[in-house]
């Protein structure tokens, strides 16, 4: 009988800030945030993405300064996405020596050497058809695409990238990248695998940001069905077996149960991608005065951490870094 009311009163530990802080189970730290950035060729001024207020496409000339600004906020790393001037059937600019990302990496490393540079490895921003791999008769060819992704990852690391993050969802890409990197002397470069990436409507604003909407069809033949979680664990095991150093679940907020299952299923560091649609919905509601933006964002990111993510990739990173400083 003693373990119930009135002897037990959970409100005792909610009385004030200091007690609440003492018993808080989940913390949000700036060291665990990654900020995605878009770099576009052929622009000279930052261009705001209309569906993502506050998020820019950056010209190459300015990305070094932006990297410094983010580093000064205490955010350890950037996840880079490139928007090339020219696209073709096989995404040549994705693995060109002087492609937009290869140039951006060098500029970021020169301006802010301590910034962790993580690169997205996928062809969709570079292909004329907007799909994540090479096409034959309208179908994405898995194994041919692996060779191009490996070339892409190698070119990023050669330019100075610290971590590569394959997001294409081809089968066998983690192993292909690991082999290619090791063969070229990059045994120390970690792979952050987008292990569990769903075909999600929450990517909508990103497609404007990265100019990467498929010209026909959709990505359901390679990205995962939002209804599946057992399949997520199979994808996860495969990536671990192929040598992933870190794994990812994307998107985050509608997939907190998936984050939890992945967390319980493996010991690797786990990242969650708080994607563009999740950002835009909050910004839109905040602009209308319908929500308290800071409070909602902190609650959402805390929920991602509570679900089990170690690392959060989020467009809110700079604002959160400032809020955490208080
Ligand atoms: Zn892609």
Short mmCIF file of C-alpha atoms and ligand atoms in Angstrom, two decimals:
data_model
loop_
_atom_site.label_atom_id
_atom_site.label_comp_id
_atom_site.label_asym_id
_atom_site.label_seq_id
_atom_site.Cartn_x
_atom_site.Cartn_y
_atom_site.Cartn_z
CA UNK A 1 0.00 0.00 0.00
CA UNK A 2 2.90 2.36 0.63
CA UNK A 3 3.73 2.64 -3.06
CA UNK A 4 0.65 4.62 -3.87
CA UNK A 5 -1.03 7.91 -3.12
CA UNK A 6 -0.90 9.71 -0.68
CA UNK A 7 2.60 8.41 0.17
CA UNK A 8 3.70 8.67 -3.42
CA UNK A 9 3.36 12.11 -4.99
CA UNK A 10 5.18 12.49 -8.33
CA UNK A 11 4.53 16.22 -8.20
CA UNK A 12 7.23 16.50 -5.47
CA UNK A 13 9.84 16.26 -8.20
CA UNK A 14 8.16 18.85 -10.44
CA UNK A 15 8.16 21.71 -7.96
CA UNK A 16 10.76 23.97 -9.48
CA UNK A 17 13.35 24.33 -12.20
CA UNK A 18 16.23 22.98 -10.14
CA UNK A 19 14.46 19.81 -9.13
CA UNK A 20 13.12 19.31 -12.65
CA UNK A 21 16.63 19.77 -14.03
CA UNK A 22 18.02 17.25 -11.58
CA UNK A 23 15.64 14.50 -12.63
CA UNK A 24 15.48 15.32 -16.37
CA UNK A 25 16.09 12.16 -18.39
CA UNK A 26 16.79 13.53 -21.84
CA UNK A 27 19.06 16.38 -22.86
CA UNK A 28 19.56 18.28 -26.05
CA UNK A 29 23.17 19.27 -26.70
CA UNK A 30 24.55 21.48 -29.42
CA UNK A 31 27.37 18.95 -29.98
CA UNK A 32 24.79 16.52 -31.31
CA UNK A 33 23.36 18.77 -34.00
CA UNK A 34 24.19 18.69 -37.68
CA UNK A 35 23.10 21.51 -39.98
CA UNK A 36 22.20 20.72 -43.60
CA UNK A 37 23.37 23.32 -46.14
CA UNK A 38 22.67 23.81 -49.84
CA UNK A 39 25.34 25.13 -52.16
CA UNK A 40 24.37 26.24 -55.66
CA UNK A 41 26.54 26.88 -58.67
CA UNK A 42 25.96 29.98 -60.75
CA UNK A 43 24.48 32.28 -58.12
CA UNK A 44 26.25 35.22 -56.54
CA UNK A 45 23.86 36.01 -53.68
CA UNK A 46 22.19 33.68 -51.16
CA UNK A 47 18.77 32.66 -52.40
CA UNK A 48 16.12 31.94 -49.78
CA UNK A 49 14.06 28.81 -50.33
CA UNK A 50 10.48 30.06 -50.33
CA UNK A 51 9.01 26.99 -48.61
CA UNK A 52 11.78 26.97 -45.96
CA UNK A 53 11.97 30.45 -44.40
CA UNK A 54 15.50 31.21 -43.19
CA UNK A 55 17.13 28.47 -45.28
CA UNK A 56 19.30 29.52 -48.21
CA UNK A 57 20.96 28.18 -51.27
CA UNK A 58 24.50 29.52 -50.84
CA UNK A 59 26.88 30.62 -53.56
CA UNK A 60 30.30 28.96 -53.41
CA UNK A 61 31.92 32.32 -52.65
CA UNK A 62 29.98 32.63 -49.40
CA UNK A 63 29.91 29.09 -48.04
CA UNK A 64 33.19 29.48 -46.12
CA UNK A 65 31.82 32.40 -44.14
CA UNK A 66 28.57 30.55 -43.46
CA UNK A 67 30.56 27.54 -42.20
CA UNK A 68 32.43 29.84 -39.80
CA UNK A 69 29.16 31.30 -38.51
CA UNK A 70 27.78 27.82 -37.82
CA UNK A 71 31.01 26.68 -36.12
CA UNK A 72 30.95 29.76 -33.88
CA UNK A 73 27.52 28.67 -32.65
CA UNK A 74 29.10 25.42 -31.44
CA UNK A 75 27.48 23.24 -34.11
CA UNK A 76 30.07 20.57 -34.95
CA UNK A 77 29.14 19.66 -38.49
CA UNK A 78 27.45 20.41 -41.78
CA UNK A 79 25.68 18.04 -44.16
CA UNK A 80 26.27 19.29 -47.70
CA UNK A 81 23.87 19.20 -50.65
CA UNK A 82 24.87 20.55 -54.04
CA UNK A 83 22.87 22.15 -56.82
CA UNK A 84 24.93 21.92 -60.03
CA UNK A 85 24.55 24.14 -63.09
CA UNK A 86 24.37 21.18 -65.40
CA UNK A 87 22.56 17.90 -65.01
CA UNK A 88 22.75 14.84 -67.24
CA UNK A 89 21.50 11.26 -67.44
CA UNK A 90 24.32 9.87 -65.28
CA UNK A 91 24.82 12.77 -62.87
CA UNK A 92 28.38 13.53 -64.00
CA UNK A 93 28.69 16.65 -61.84
CA UNK A 94 28.20 14.49 -58.73
CA UNK A 95 31.68 13.04 -59.13
CA UNK A 96 33.42 15.80 -61.12
CA UNK A 97 36.74 16.90 -59.66
CA UNK A 98 35.60 20.53 -59.66
CA UNK A 99 31.91 19.90 -59.01
CA UNK A 100 29.97 22.20 -56.72
CA UNK A 101 30.34 20.00 -53.64
CA UNK A 102 34.01 19.22 -54.24
CA UNK A 103 34.67 22.98 -54.45
CA UNK A 104 32.46 23.71 -51.44
CA UNK A 105 34.32 21.17 -49.27
CA UNK A 106 37.63 22.86 -49.99
CA UNK A 107 36.25 26.31 -49.23
CA UNK A 108 34.65 25.16 -45.98
CA UNK A 109 37.81 23.39 -44.84
CA UNK A 110 39.93 26.44 -45.68
CA UNK A 111 37.63 28.84 -43.79
CA UNK A 112 36.69 26.59 -40.86
CA UNK A 113 39.07 23.63 -40.55
CA UNK A 114 37.38 22.30 -37.40
CA UNK A 115 33.97 21.92 -39.10
CA UNK A 116 33.02 18.30 -39.66
CA UNK A 117 32.10 18.08 -43.31
CA UNK A 118 29.55 15.36 -44.03
CA UNK A 119 28.48 14.91 -47.63
CA UNK A 120 25.25 13.53 -48.99
CA UNK A 121 26.08 10.81 -51.50
CA UNK A 122 23.24 10.44 -54.01
CA UNK A 123 22.74 11.27 -57.67
CA UNK A 124 19.26 12.83 -57.64
CA UNK A 125 20.46 16.44 -57.44
CA UNK A 126 22.71 15.79 -60.45
CA UNK A 127 20.61 13.69 -62.82
CA UNK A 128 18.43 15.30 -65.51
CA UNK A 129 15.62 12.87 -64.63
CA UNK A 130 15.90 13.51 -60.88
CA UNK A 131 16.13 9.86 -59.86
CA UNK A 132 18.76 8.62 -57.43
CA UNK A 133 20.54 6.34 -59.91
CA UNK A 134 21.14 5.42 -63.52
CA UNK A 135 18.01 4.60 -65.55
CA UNK A 136 17.26 1.90 -68.08
CA UNK A 137 13.74 1.84 -69.48
CA UNK A 138 12.62 4.04 -66.62
CA UNK A 139 14.03 1.74 -63.92
CA UNK A 140 16.85 2.70 -61.57
CA UNK A 141 19.71 0.25 -62.12
CA UNK A 142 21.05 -0.78 -58.74
CA UNK A 143 24.49 -2.21 -59.47
CA UNK A 144 25.51 0.32 -62.13
CA UNK A 145 24.55 3.08 -59.73
CA UNK A 146 26.87 1.67 -57.06
CA UNK A 147 29.93 2.40 -59.21
CA UNK A 148 28.92 6.04 -59.64
CA UNK A 149 28.12 6.46 -55.95
CA UNK A 150 31.55 5.06 -55.09
CA UNK A 151 33.18 7.56 -57.44
CA UNK A 152 31.13 10.33 -55.89
CA UNK A 153 32.12 9.39 -52.33
CA UNK A 154 35.79 9.12 -53.33
CA UNK A 155 35.75 12.56 -54.93
CA UNK A 156 34.24 14.05 -51.78
CA UNK A 157 36.84 12.49 -49.52
CA UNK A 158 39.65 13.47 -51.88
CA UNK A 159 38.38 17.06 -51.62
CA UNK A 160 38.49 16.87 -47.80
CA UNK A 161 35.14 15.50 -46.60
CA UNK A 162 35.29 13.92 -43.13
CA UNK A 163 32.25 11.62 -43.36
CA UNK A 164 30.20 10.36 -46.31
CA UNK A 165 26.47 9.77 -46.01
CA UNK A 166 24.90 7.62 -48.75
CA UNK A 167 21.18 8.45 -49.06
CA UNK A 168 20.29 6.70 -52.32
CA UNK A 169 18.82 3.47 -50.87
CA UNK A 170 20.47 1.23 -53.48
CA UNK A 171 21.16 -2.27 -52.18
CA UNK A 172 24.81 -2.83 -51.31
CA UNK A 173 25.89 0.83 -51.37
CA UNK A 174 27.50 0.85 -47.93
CA UNK A 175 29.72 -2.11 -48.82
CA UNK A 176 30.53 -0.60 -52.21
CA UNK A 177 31.57 2.70 -50.64
CA UNK A 178 33.58 0.98 -47.90
CA UNK A 179 35.54 -1.03 -50.47
CA UNK A 180 36.18 1.96 -52.68
CA UNK A 181 37.32 4.12 -49.77
CA UNK A 182 39.58 1.42 -48.34
CA UNK A 183 41.15 0.68 -51.72
CA UNK A 184 42.13 4.32 -52.04
CA UNK A 185 43.64 4.65 -48.58
CA UNK A 186 40.64 6.17 -46.84
CA UNK A 187 40.19 3.44 -44.23
CA UNK A 188 39.65 6.12 -41.57
CA UNK A 189 36.68 7.81 -43.25
CA UNK A 190 33.41 6.92 -41.51
CA UNK A 191 30.19 6.12 -43.36
CA UNK A 192 26.95 7.53 -41.99
CA UNK A 193 24.36 5.36 -43.73
CA UNK A 194 20.83 6.55 -44.40
CA UNK A 195 19.86 3.01 -43.42
CA UNK A 196 16.16 3.59 -42.95
CA UNK A 197 14.89 6.14 -45.43
CA UNK A 198 11.20 6.23 -46.19
CA UNK A 199 9.48 7.42 -49.37
CA UNK A 200 7.99 10.40 -47.57
CA UNK A 201 5.81 13.38 -48.38
CA UNK A 202 7.79 15.28 -45.74
CA UNK A 203 10.61 15.79 -48.26
CA UNK A 204 8.48 18.20 -50.34
CA UNK A 205 10.22 21.50 -49.50
CA UNK A 206 13.68 19.88 -49.89
CA UNK A 207 12.92 19.23 -53.55
CA UNK A 208 12.55 22.94 -54.09
CA UNK A 209 15.70 23.54 -52.05
CA UNK A 210 17.78 21.02 -53.99
CA UNK A 211 15.95 21.13 -57.32
CA UNK A 212 15.72 17.36 -57.21
CA UNK A 213 12.09 16.40 -57.87
CA UNK A 214 11.90 13.31 -60.10
CA UNK A 215 10.78 14.23 -63.63
CA UNK A 216 8.50 11.20 -63.72
CA UNK A 217 7.31 8.61 -61.26
CA UNK A 218 8.44 8.60 -57.66
CA UNK A 219 11.07 6.94 -55.46
CA UNK A 220 8.97 4.14 -54.03
CA UNK A 221 10.93 1.51 -55.94
CA UNK A 222 13.96 2.22 -53.76
CA UNK A 223 12.92 4.21 -50.69
CA UNK A 224 10.97 2.39 -47.99
CA UNK A 225 7.23 2.07 -47.51
CA UNK A 226 6.19 4.25 -44.53
CA UNK A 227 4.08 1.36 -43.25
CA UNK A 228 7.06 -0.93 -42.58
CA UNK A 229 9.24 -1.30 -39.53
CA UNK A 230 10.45 -4.92 -39.66
CA UNK A 231 11.89 -4.08 -43.04
CA UNK A 232 13.71 -1.17 -41.40
CA UNK A 233 15.53 -3.61 -39.14
CA UNK A 234 16.54 -5.75 -42.14
CA UNK A 235 17.94 -2.66 -43.91
CA UNK A 236 19.75 -1.78 -40.71
CA UNK A 237 21.36 -5.21 -40.34
CA UNK A 238 22.49 -5.16 -43.93
CA UNK A 239 24.17 -1.76 -43.55
CA UNK A 240 25.86 -2.83 -40.33
CA UNK A 241 27.15 -5.99 -42.01
CA UNK A 242 28.50 -3.89 -44.89
CA UNK A 243 30.45 -1.64 -42.54
CA UNK A 244 28.28 1.35 -41.63
CA UNK A 245 29.83 3.36 -38.78
CA UNK A 246 26.68 5.32 -38.01
CA UNK A 247 23.10 4.75 -39.08
CA UNK A 248 20.19 7.06 -39.76
CA UNK A 249 16.42 7.14 -39.72
CA UNK A 250 14.74 9.65 -42.06
CA UNK A 251 12.30 11.40 -41.57
CA UNK A 252 12.19 11.74 -37.78
CA UNK A 253 8.90 12.89 -36.31
CA UNK A 254 6.45 10.47 -37.88
CA UNK A 255 9.00 7.70 -37.29
CA UNK A 256 9.84 8.01 -33.60
CA UNK A 257 8.80 4.38 -33.12
CA UNK A 258 11.26 3.37 -35.83
CA UNK A 259 14.03 5.37 -34.13
CA UNK A 260 13.26 3.53 -30.90
CA UNK A 261 13.31 0.12 -32.57
CA UNK A 262 16.57 0.87 -34.33
CA UNK A 263 18.05 2.12 -31.05
CA UNK A 264 17.03 -1.09 -29.28
CA UNK A 265 18.30 -3.21 -32.15
CA UNK A 266 21.85 -1.92 -32.56
CA UNK A 267 24.63 -0.18 -30.69
CA UNK A 268 25.89 2.09 -33.46
CA UNK A 269 25.52 5.85 -33.16
CA UNK A 270 22.09 6.74 -34.52
CA UNK A 271 21.20 9.91 -36.40
CA UNK A 272 17.68 11.13 -37.14
CA UNK A 273 16.92 13.59 -39.92
CA UNK A 274 14.37 16.22 -38.93
CA UNK A 275 13.43 16.85 -42.57
CA UNK A 276 12.32 19.86 -44.60
CA UNK A 277 8.57 19.28 -44.29
CA UNK A 278 8.88 19.00 -40.52
CA UNK A 279 10.71 22.35 -40.55
CA UNK A 280 8.33 24.10 -42.93
CA UNK A 281 5.18 23.11 -41.04
CA UNK A 282 6.55 24.65 -37.85
CA UNK A 283 7.72 27.80 -39.62
CA UNK A 284 4.37 28.26 -41.34
CA UNK A 285 2.39 27.84 -38.13
CA UNK A 286 4.79 30.16 -36.29
CA UNK A 287 4.43 32.84 -38.97
CA UNK A 288 0.67 32.68 -38.50
CA UNK A 289 1.14 33.08 -34.76
CA UNK A 290 -0.50 29.74 -34.09
CA UNK A 291 2.32 28.16 -32.06
CA UNK A 292 5.23 29.12 -29.83
CA UNK A 293 8.04 28.22 -32.21
CA UNK A 294 10.89 27.91 -29.73
CA UNK A 295 8.88 25.77 -27.36
CA UNK A 296 7.60 23.49 -30.13
CA UNK A 297 11.03 23.04 -31.70
CA UNK A 298 12.71 22.19 -28.40
CA UNK A 299 9.92 19.73 -27.61
CA UNK A 300 10.19 18.07 -31.02
CA UNK A 301 13.96 17.72 -30.90
CA UNK A 302 13.79 16.41 -27.34
CA UNK A 303 11.29 13.80 -28.51
CA UNK A 304 13.72 12.67 -31.21
CA UNK A 305 16.45 12.31 -28.59
CA UNK A 306 14.06 10.54 -26.19
CA UNK A 307 13.12 8.09 -28.95
CA UNK A 308 16.79 7.12 -29.05
CA UNK A 309 18.64 9.28 -31.57
CA UNK A 310 22.16 10.40 -30.64
CA UNK A 311 22.55 12.89 -33.46
CA UNK A 312 19.90 15.19 -34.93
CA UNK A 313 20.24 16.60 -38.42
CA UNK A 314 18.05 19.69 -38.41
CA UNK A 315 17.45 22.98 -40.22
CA UNK A 316 16.69 24.44 -36.79
CA UNK A 317 20.29 23.86 -35.63
CA UNK A 318 21.46 27.52 -35.61
CA UNK A 319 18.35 28.72 -33.76
CA UNK A 320 18.54 25.85 -31.28
CA UNK A 321 22.22 26.54 -30.65
CA UNK A 322 21.32 30.10 -29.72
CA UNK A 323 18.40 29.04 -27.51
CA UNK A 324 20.61 26.52 -25.71
CA UNK A 325 23.08 29.30 -24.90
CA UNK A 326 20.13 31.08 -23.28
ZN1 LIG B 1 18.58 10.75 -54.05
#
